[in-house]
Structure formats: C-alpha cells, structure tokens
Short mmCIF file of N, CA and C in Angstrom, two decimals:
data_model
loop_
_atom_site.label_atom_id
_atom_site.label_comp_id
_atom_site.label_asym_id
_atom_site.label_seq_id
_atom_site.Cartn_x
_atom_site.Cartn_y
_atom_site.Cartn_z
N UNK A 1 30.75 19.87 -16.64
CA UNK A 1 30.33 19.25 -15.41
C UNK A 1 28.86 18.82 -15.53
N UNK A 2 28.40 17.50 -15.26
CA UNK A 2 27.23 17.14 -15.53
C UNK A 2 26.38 17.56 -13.70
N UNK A 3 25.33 17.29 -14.44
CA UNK A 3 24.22 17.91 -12.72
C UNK A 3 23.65 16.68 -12.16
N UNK A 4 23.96 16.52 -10.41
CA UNK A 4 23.21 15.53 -9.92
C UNK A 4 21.91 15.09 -10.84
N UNK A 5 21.22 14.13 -9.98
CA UNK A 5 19.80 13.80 -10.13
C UNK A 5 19.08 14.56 -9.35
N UNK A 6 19.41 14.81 -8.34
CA UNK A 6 18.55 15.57 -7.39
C UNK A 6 17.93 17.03 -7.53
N UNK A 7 19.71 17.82 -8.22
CA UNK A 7 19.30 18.89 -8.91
C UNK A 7 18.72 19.34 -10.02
N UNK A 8 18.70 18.01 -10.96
CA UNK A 8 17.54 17.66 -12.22
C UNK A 8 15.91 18.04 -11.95
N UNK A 9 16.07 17.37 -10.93
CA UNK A 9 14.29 16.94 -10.51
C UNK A 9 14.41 18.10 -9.60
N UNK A 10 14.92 19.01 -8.80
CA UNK A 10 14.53 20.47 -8.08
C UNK A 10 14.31 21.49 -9.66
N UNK A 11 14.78 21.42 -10.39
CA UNK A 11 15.14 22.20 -12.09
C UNK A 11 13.73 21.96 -12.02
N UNK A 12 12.89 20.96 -12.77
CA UNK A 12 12.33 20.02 -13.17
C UNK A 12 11.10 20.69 -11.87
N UNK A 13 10.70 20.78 -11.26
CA UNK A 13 9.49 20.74 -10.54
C UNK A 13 9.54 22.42 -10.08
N UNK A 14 10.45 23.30 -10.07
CA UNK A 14 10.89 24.86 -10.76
C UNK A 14 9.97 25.05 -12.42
N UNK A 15 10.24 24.09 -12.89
CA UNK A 15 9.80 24.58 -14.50
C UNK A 15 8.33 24.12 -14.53
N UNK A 16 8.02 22.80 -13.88
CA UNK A 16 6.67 22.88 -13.35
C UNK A 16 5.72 24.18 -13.08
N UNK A 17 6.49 24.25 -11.82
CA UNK A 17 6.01 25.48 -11.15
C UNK A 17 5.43 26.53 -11.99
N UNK A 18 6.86 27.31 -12.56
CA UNK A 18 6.61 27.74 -13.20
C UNK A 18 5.60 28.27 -14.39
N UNK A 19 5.24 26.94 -14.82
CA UNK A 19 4.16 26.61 -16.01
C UNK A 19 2.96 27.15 -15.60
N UNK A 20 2.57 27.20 -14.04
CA UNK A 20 1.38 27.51 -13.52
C UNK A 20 0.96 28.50 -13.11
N UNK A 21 2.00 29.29 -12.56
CA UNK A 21 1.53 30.31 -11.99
C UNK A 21 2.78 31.56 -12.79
N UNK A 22 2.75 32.72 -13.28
CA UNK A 22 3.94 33.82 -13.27
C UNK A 22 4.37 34.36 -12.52
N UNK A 23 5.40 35.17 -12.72
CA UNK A 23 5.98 35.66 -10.91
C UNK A 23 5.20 36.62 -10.53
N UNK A 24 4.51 37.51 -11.66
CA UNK A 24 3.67 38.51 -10.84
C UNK A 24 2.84 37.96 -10.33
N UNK A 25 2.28 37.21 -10.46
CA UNK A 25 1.00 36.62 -9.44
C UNK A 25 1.90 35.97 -8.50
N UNK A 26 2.94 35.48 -8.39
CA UNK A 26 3.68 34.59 -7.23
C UNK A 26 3.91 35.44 -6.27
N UNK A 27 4.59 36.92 -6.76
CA UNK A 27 5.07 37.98 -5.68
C UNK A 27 3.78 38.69 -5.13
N UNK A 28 2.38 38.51 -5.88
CA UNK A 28 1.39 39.15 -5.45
C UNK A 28 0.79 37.80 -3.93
N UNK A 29 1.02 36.92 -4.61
CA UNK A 29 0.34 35.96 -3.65
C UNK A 29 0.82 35.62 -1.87
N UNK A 30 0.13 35.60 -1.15
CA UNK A 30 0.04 34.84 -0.01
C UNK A 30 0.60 33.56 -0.01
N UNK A 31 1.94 33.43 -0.60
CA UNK A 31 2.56 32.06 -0.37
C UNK A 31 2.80 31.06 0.63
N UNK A 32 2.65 29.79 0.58
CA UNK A 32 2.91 28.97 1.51
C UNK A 32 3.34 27.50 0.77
N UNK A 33 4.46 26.86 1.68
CA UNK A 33 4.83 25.54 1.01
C UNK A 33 3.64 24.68 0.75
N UNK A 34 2.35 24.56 1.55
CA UNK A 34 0.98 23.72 1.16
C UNK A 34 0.32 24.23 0.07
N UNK A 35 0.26 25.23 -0.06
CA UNK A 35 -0.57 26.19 -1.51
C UNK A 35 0.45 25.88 -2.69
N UNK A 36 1.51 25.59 -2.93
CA UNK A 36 2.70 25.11 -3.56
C UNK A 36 2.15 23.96 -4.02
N UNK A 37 2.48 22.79 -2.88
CA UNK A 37 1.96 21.79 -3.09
C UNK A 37 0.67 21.26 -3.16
N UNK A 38 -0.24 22.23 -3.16
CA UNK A 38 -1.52 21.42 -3.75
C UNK A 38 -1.49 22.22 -5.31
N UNK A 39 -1.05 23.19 -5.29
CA UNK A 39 -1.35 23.81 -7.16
C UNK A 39 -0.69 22.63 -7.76
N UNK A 40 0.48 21.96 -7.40
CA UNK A 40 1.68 21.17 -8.22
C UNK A 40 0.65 19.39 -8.12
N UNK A 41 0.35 19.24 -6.57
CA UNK A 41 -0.65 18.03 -6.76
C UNK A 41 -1.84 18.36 -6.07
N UNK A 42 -2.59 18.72 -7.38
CA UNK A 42 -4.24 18.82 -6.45
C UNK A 42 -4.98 17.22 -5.65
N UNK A 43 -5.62 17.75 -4.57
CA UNK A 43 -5.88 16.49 -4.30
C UNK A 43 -6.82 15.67 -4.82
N UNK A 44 -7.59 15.70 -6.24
CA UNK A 44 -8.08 14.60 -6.98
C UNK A 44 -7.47 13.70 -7.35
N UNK A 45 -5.91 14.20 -7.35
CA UNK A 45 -4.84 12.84 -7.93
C UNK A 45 -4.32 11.79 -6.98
N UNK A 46 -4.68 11.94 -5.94
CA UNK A 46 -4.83 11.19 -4.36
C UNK A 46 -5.57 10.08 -4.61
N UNK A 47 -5.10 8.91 -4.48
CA UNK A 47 -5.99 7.50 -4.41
C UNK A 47 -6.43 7.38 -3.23
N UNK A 48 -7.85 6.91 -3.38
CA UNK A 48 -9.01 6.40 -2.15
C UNK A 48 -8.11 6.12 -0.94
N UNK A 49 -7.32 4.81 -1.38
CA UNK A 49 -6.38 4.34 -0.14
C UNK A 49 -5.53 4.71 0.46
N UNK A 50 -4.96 6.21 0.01
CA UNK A 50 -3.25 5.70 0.42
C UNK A 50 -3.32 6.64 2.38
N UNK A 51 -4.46 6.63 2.45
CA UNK A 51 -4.44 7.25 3.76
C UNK A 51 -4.61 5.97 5.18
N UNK A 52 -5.00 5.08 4.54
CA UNK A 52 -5.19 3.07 5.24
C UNK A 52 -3.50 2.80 4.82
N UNK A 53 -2.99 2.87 4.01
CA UNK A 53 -1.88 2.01 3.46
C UNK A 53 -0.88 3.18 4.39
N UNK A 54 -0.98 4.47 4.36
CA UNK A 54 0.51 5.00 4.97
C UNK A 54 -0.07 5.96 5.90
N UNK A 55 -0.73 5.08 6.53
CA UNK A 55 -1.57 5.88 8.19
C UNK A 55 -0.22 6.01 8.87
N UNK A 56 -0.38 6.75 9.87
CA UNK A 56 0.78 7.66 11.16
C UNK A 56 0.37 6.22 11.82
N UNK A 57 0.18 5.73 12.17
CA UNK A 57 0.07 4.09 13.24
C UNK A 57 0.81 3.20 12.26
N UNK A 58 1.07 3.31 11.37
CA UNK A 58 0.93 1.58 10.51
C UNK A 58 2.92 1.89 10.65
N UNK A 59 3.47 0.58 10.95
CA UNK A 59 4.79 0.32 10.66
C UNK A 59 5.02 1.04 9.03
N UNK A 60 6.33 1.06 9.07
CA UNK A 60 6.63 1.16 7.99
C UNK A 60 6.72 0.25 6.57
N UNK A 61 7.66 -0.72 7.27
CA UNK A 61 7.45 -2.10 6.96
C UNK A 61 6.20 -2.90 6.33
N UNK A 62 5.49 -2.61 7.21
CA UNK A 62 4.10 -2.79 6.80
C UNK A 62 3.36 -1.98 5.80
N UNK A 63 3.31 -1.00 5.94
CA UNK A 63 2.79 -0.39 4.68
C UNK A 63 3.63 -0.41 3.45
N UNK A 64 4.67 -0.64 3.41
CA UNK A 64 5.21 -0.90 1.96
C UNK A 64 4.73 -2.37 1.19
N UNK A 65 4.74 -3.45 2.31
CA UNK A 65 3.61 -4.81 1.96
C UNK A 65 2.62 -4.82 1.65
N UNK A 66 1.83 -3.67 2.51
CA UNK A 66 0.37 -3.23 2.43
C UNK A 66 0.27 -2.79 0.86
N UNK A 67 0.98 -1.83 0.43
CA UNK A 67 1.20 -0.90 -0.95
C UNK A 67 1.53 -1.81 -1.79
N UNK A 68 1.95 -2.64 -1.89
CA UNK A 68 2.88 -3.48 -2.79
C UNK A 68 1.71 -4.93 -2.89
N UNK A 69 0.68 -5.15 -2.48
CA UNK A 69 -0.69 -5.96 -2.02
C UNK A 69 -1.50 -5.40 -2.86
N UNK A 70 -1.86 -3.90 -2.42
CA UNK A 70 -2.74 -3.51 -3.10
C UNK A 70 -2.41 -2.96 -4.79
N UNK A 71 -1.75 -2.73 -4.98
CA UNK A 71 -1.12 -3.03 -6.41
C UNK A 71 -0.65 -4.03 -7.40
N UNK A 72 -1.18 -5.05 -6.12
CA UNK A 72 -0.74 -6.45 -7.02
C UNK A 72 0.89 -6.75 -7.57
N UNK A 73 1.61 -6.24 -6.87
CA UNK A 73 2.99 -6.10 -7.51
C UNK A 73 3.82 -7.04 -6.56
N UNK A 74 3.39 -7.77 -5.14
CA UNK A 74 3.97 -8.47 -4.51
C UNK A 74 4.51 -10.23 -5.71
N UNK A 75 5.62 -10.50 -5.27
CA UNK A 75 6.38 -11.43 -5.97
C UNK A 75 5.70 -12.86 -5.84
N UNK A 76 4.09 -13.02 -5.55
CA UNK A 76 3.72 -14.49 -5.49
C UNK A 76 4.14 -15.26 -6.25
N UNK A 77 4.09 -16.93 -6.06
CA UNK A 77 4.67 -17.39 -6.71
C UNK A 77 3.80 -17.59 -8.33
N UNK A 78 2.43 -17.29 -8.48
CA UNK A 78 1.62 -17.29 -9.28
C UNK A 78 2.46 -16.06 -10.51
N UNK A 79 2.72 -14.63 -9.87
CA UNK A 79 3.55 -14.12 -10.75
C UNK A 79 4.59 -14.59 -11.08
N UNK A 80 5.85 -15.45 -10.19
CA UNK A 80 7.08 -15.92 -10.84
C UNK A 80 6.78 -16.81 -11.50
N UNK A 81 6.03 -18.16 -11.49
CA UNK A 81 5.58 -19.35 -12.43
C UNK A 81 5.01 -18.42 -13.47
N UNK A 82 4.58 -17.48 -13.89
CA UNK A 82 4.14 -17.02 -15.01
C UNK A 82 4.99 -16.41 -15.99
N UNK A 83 5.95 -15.91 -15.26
CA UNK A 83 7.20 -15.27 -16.23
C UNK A 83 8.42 -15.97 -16.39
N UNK A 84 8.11 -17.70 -15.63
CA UNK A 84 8.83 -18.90 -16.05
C UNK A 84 10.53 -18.24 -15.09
N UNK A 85 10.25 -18.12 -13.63
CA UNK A 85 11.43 -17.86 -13.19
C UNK A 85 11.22 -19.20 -11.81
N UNK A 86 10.05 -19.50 -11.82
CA UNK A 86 9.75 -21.12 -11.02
C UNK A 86 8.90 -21.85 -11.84
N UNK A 87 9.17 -23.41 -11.23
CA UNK A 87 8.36 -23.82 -12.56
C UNK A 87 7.06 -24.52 -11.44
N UNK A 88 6.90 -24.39 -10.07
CA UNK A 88 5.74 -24.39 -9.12
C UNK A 88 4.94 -23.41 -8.74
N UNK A 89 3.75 -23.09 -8.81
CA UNK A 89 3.12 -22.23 -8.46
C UNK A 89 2.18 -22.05 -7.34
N UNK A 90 2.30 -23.44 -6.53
CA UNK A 90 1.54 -23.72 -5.15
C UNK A 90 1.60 -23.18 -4.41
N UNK A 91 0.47 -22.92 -3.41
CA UNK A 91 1.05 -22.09 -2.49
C UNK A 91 1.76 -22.52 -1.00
N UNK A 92 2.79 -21.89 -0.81
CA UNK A 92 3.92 -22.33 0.35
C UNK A 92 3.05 -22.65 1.19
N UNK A 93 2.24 -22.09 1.77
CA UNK A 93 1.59 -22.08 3.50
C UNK A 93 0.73 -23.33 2.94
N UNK A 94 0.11 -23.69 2.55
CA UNK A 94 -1.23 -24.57 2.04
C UNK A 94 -0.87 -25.81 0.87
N UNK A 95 -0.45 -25.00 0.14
CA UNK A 95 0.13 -26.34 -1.00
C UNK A 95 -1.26 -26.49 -1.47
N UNK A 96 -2.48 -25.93 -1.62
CA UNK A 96 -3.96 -26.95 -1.94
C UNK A 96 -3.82 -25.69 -3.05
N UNK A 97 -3.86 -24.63 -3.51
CA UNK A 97 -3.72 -23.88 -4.60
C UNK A 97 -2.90 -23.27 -5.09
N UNK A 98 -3.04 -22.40 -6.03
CA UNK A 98 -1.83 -21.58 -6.59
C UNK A 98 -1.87 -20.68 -6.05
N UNK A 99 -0.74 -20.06 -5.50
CA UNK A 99 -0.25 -18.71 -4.70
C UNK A 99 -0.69 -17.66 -5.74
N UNK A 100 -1.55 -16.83 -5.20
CA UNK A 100 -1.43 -15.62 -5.81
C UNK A 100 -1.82 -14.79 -4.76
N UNK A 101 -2.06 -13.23 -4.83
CA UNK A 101 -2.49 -12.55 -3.80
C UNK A 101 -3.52 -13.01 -3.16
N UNK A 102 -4.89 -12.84 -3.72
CA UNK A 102 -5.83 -13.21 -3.46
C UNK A 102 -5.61 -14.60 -2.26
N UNK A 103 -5.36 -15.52 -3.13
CA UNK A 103 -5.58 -16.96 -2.17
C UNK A 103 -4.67 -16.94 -0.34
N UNK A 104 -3.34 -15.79 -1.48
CA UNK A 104 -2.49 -15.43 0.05
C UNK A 104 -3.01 -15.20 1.12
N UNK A 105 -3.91 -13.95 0.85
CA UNK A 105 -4.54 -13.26 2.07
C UNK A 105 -5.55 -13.41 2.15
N UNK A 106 -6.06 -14.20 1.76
CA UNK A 106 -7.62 -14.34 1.63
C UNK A 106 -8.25 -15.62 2.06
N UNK A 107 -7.95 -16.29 0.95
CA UNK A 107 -8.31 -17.97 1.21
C UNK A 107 -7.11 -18.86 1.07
N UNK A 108 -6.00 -19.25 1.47
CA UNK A 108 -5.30 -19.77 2.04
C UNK A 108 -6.27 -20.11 3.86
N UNK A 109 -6.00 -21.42 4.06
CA UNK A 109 -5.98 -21.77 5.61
C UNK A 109 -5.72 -20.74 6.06
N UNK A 110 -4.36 -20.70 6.43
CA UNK A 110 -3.25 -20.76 7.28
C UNK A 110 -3.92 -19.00 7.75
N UNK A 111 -4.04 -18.25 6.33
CA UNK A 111 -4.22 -16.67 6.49
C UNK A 111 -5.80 -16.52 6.84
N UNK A 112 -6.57 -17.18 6.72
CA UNK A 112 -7.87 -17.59 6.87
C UNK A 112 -8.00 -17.35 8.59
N UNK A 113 -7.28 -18.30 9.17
CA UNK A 113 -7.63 -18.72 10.31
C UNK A 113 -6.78 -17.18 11.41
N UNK A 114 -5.91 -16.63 10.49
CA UNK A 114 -5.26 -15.13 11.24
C UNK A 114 -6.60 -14.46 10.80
N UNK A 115 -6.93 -14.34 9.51
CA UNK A 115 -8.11 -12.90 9.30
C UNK A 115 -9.15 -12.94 10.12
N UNK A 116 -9.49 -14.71 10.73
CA UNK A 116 -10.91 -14.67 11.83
C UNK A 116 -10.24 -14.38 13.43
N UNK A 117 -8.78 -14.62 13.43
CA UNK A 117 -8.56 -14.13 14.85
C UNK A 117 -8.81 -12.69 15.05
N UNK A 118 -7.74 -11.97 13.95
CA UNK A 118 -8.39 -10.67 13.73
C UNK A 118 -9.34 -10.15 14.18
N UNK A 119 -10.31 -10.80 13.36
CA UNK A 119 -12.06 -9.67 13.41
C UNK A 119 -12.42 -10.37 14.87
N UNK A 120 -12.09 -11.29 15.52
CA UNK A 120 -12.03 -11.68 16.51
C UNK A 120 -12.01 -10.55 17.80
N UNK A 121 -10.90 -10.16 17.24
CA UNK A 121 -9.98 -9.06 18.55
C UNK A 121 -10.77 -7.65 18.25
N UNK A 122 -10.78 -7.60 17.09
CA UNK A 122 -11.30 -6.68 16.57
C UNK A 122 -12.84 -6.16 16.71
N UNK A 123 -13.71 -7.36 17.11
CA UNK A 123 -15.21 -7.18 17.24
C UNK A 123 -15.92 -6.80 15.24
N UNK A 124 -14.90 -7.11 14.18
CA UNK A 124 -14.82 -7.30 13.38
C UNK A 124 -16.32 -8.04 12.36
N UNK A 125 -17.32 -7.31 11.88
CA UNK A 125 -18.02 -8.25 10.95
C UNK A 125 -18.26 -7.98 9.96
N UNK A 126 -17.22 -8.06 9.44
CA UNK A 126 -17.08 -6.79 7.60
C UNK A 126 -16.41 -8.45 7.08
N UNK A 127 -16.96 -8.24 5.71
CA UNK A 127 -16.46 -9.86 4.81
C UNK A 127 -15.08 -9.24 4.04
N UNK A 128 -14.55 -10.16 4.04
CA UNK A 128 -13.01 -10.18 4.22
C UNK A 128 -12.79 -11.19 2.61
N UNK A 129 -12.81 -10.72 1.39
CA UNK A 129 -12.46 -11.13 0.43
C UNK A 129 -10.69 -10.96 -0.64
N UNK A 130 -10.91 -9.92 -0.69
CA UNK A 130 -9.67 -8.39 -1.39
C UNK A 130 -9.48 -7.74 -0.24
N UNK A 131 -8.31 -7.11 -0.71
CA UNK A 131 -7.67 -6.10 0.28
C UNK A 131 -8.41 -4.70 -0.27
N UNK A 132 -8.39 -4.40 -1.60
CA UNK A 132 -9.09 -2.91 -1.75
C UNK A 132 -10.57 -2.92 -1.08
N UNK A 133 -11.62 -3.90 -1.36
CA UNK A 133 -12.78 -3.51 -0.87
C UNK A 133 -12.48 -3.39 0.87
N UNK A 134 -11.41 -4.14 1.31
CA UNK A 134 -11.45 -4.32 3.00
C UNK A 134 -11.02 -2.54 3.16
N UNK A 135 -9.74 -2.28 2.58
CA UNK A 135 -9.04 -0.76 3.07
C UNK A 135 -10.42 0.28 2.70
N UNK A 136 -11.46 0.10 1.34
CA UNK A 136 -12.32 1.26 0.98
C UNK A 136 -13.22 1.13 2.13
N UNK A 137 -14.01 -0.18 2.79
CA UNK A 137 -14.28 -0.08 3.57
C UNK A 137 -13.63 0.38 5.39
N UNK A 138 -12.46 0.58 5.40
CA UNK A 138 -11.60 0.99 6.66
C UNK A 138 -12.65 2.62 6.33
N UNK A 139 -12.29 3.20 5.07
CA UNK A 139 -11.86 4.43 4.55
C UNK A 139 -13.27 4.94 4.73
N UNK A 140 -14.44 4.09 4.69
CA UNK A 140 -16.13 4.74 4.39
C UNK A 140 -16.54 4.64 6.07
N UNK A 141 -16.21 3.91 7.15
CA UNK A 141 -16.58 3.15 8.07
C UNK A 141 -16.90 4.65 9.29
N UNK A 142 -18.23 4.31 9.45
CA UNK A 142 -18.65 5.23 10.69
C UNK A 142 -17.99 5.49 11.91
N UNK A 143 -16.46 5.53 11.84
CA UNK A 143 -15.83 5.49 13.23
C UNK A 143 -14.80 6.54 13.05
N UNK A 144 -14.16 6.94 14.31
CA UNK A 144 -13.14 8.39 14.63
C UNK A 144 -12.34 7.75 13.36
N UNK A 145 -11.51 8.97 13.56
CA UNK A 145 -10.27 8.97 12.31
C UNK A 145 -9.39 7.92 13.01
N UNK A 146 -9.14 8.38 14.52
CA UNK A 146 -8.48 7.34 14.68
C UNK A 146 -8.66 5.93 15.13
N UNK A 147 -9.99 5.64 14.73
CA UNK A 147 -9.79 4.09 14.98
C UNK A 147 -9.94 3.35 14.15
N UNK A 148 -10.04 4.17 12.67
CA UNK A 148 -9.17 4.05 10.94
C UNK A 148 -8.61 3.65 11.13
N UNK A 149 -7.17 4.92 11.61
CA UNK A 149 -5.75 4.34 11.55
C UNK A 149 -5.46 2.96 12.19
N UNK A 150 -6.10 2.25 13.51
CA UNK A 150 -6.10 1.40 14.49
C UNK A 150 -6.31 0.69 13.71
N UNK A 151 -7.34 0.34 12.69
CA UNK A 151 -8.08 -0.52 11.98
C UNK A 151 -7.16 -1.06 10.68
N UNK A 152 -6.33 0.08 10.19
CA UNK A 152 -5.91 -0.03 8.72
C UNK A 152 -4.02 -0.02 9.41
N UNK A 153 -3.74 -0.31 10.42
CA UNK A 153 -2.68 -0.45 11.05
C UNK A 153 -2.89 -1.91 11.40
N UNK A 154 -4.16 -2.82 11.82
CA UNK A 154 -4.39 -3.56 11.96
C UNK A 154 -4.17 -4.49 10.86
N UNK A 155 -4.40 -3.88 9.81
CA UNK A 155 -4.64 -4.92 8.31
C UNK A 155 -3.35 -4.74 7.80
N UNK A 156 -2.61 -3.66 8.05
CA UNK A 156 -1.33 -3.88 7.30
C UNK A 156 -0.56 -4.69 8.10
N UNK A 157 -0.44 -4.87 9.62
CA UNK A 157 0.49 -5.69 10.18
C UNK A 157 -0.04 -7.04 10.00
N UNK A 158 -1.17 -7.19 10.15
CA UNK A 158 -2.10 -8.98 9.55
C UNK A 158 -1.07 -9.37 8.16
N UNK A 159 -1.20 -8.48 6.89
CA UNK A 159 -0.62 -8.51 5.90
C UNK A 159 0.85 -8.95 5.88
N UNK A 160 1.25 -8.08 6.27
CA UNK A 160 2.82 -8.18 6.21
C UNK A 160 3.28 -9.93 7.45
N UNK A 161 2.63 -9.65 8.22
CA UNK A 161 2.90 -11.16 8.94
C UNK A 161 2.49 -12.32 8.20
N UNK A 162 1.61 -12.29 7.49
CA UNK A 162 1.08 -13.53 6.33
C UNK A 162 2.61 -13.58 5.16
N UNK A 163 2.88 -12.68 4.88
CA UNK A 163 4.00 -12.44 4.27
C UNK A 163 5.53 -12.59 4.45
N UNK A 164 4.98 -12.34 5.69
CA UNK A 164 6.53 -12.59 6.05
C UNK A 164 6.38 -13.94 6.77
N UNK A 165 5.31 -14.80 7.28
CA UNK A 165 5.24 -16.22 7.23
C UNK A 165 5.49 -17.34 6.08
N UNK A 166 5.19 -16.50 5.46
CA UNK A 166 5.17 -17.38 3.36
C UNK A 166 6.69 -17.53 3.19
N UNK A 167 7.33 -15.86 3.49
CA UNK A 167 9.10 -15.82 3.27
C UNK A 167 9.59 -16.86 4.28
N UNK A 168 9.62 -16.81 5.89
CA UNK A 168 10.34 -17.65 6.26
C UNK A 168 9.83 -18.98 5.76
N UNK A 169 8.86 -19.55 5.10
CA UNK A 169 8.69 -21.16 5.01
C UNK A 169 9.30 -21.61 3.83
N UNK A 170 9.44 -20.08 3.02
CA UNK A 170 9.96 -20.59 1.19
C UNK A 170 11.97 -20.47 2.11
N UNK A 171 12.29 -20.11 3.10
CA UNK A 171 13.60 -19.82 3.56
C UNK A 171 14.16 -21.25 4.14
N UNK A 172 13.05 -21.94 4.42
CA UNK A 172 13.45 -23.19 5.27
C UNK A 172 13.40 -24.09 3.83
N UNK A 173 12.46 -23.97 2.71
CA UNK A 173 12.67 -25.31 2.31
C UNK A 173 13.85 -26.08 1.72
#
C-alpha cells in the first residue's frame, strides 16, 4: 500500500522535527504549537513583505496578484513574447510599450492615472515606481499597524484591478 502525499510531508516535517530537538528535551520542555513552529521556521526566513502582500484586510484574490507582482511571475505579455508563446508584446491597456510588470503598474496611462487617483484618496505622497520599494515603504512608514494593512490592502486591490482590467481587454479582443 503506497502513502498519501499528505502523510509523506506530516513523516517529513516529524523527521524535521526531530533533527532538532530529542525527546528528552521535548518531554522536558514547555511545549507549544508556536515554539514548534518557530524552531522549524525561525523568523529570519520571513521576507520583508509578506506581511503588505497577505495582510488580514487584503482580499484574497488580491494578494495572490499582489504575490505573483512582486515575484515577477505574473504572465505579461513581455514574459509570453519571450518564451515565443505570442509573437506581440505591446501592452493591452496602452499599446505605446511592451507589457511587462513594471510598465503594467507603473507607467502604463491607463494604471498611471488609477495610481494618482489612489494617492489622491489616500492623501498619498510617496513616488510610486516598483511595487517592492512601494510595499517596503507601506512596511517602514510611521503609521498604526493598522493603517499598513489599510494601505497595503489598498495597493493590492489597485493591483489586482489593473490586472484584471488588462484580462478583460485581452478577453474582448
């Protein structure tokens, strides 16, 4: 009988475990599922962002756009014309450059003229180039925790609507 996947990877993070601590110190210790999980992931292995990208405010939806932005892994057409699966690389909303992240959310018109409504609503005067320097700045910014989340809930739904404006126009043509 072969073993789920699920029960692989519970095996598998057991033998982890294991590796770190012995049982006499486990049965001696003050256990808790958080003391678990920080021996298994200490928090140096935590990226700057992922507290802007998967804030308690931000859609879901949105932060997977947001995540998938800041990793550069979104499907512009600059990445498909490069691995020869289109043979245009303009960008949908604008047509005046090549789609890539950057121009998407950045300098494109179309996303241009959302990022100044934005800082608009927002009382907003932070320069608006990249998405990492915008989220490190959410992340350094002299204000409550929660008007982070407000802020970096703000940029992921901006995001994902630029995005999901690009999809419905590449849907119509």
């Amino acid at each position: 009988m072969q073993s789920s996947w699920y029960w692989k990877k519970i095996v598998a993070v057991k033998e982890k475990f294991k590796s770190f601590i012995n049982a006499g110190q486990f049965t001696q210790l003050d256990y808790s599922i958080k003391k678990g999980y920080l021996l298994l992931c200490p928090p140096q292995t935590r990226v700057s962002w992922s507290n802007e990208i998967w804030g308690r405010l931000n859609v879901p939806n949105h932060s997977v756009i947001l995540w998938l932005t800041r990793l550069d892994r979104l499907k512009a057409k600059q990445r498909l014309h490069k691995i020869r699966v289109i043979p245009d690389s303009s960008c949908l909303l604008c047509g005046q450059s090549e789609e890539n992240i950057e121009h998407l959310f950045f300098k494109c018109p179309f996303s241009n003229r959302c990022i100044k409504s934005l800082k608009e609503k927002l009382g907003w005067r932070v320069k608006t180039e990249a998405i990492y320097p915008l989220l490190r700045w959410i992340s350094k910014a002299k204000v409550s925790r929660f008007k982070k989340q407000v802020l970096a809930a703000f940029v992921a739904a901006g995001v994902y609507q630029v995005w999901k404006t690009r999809n419905e126009v590449l849907w119509f043509q």
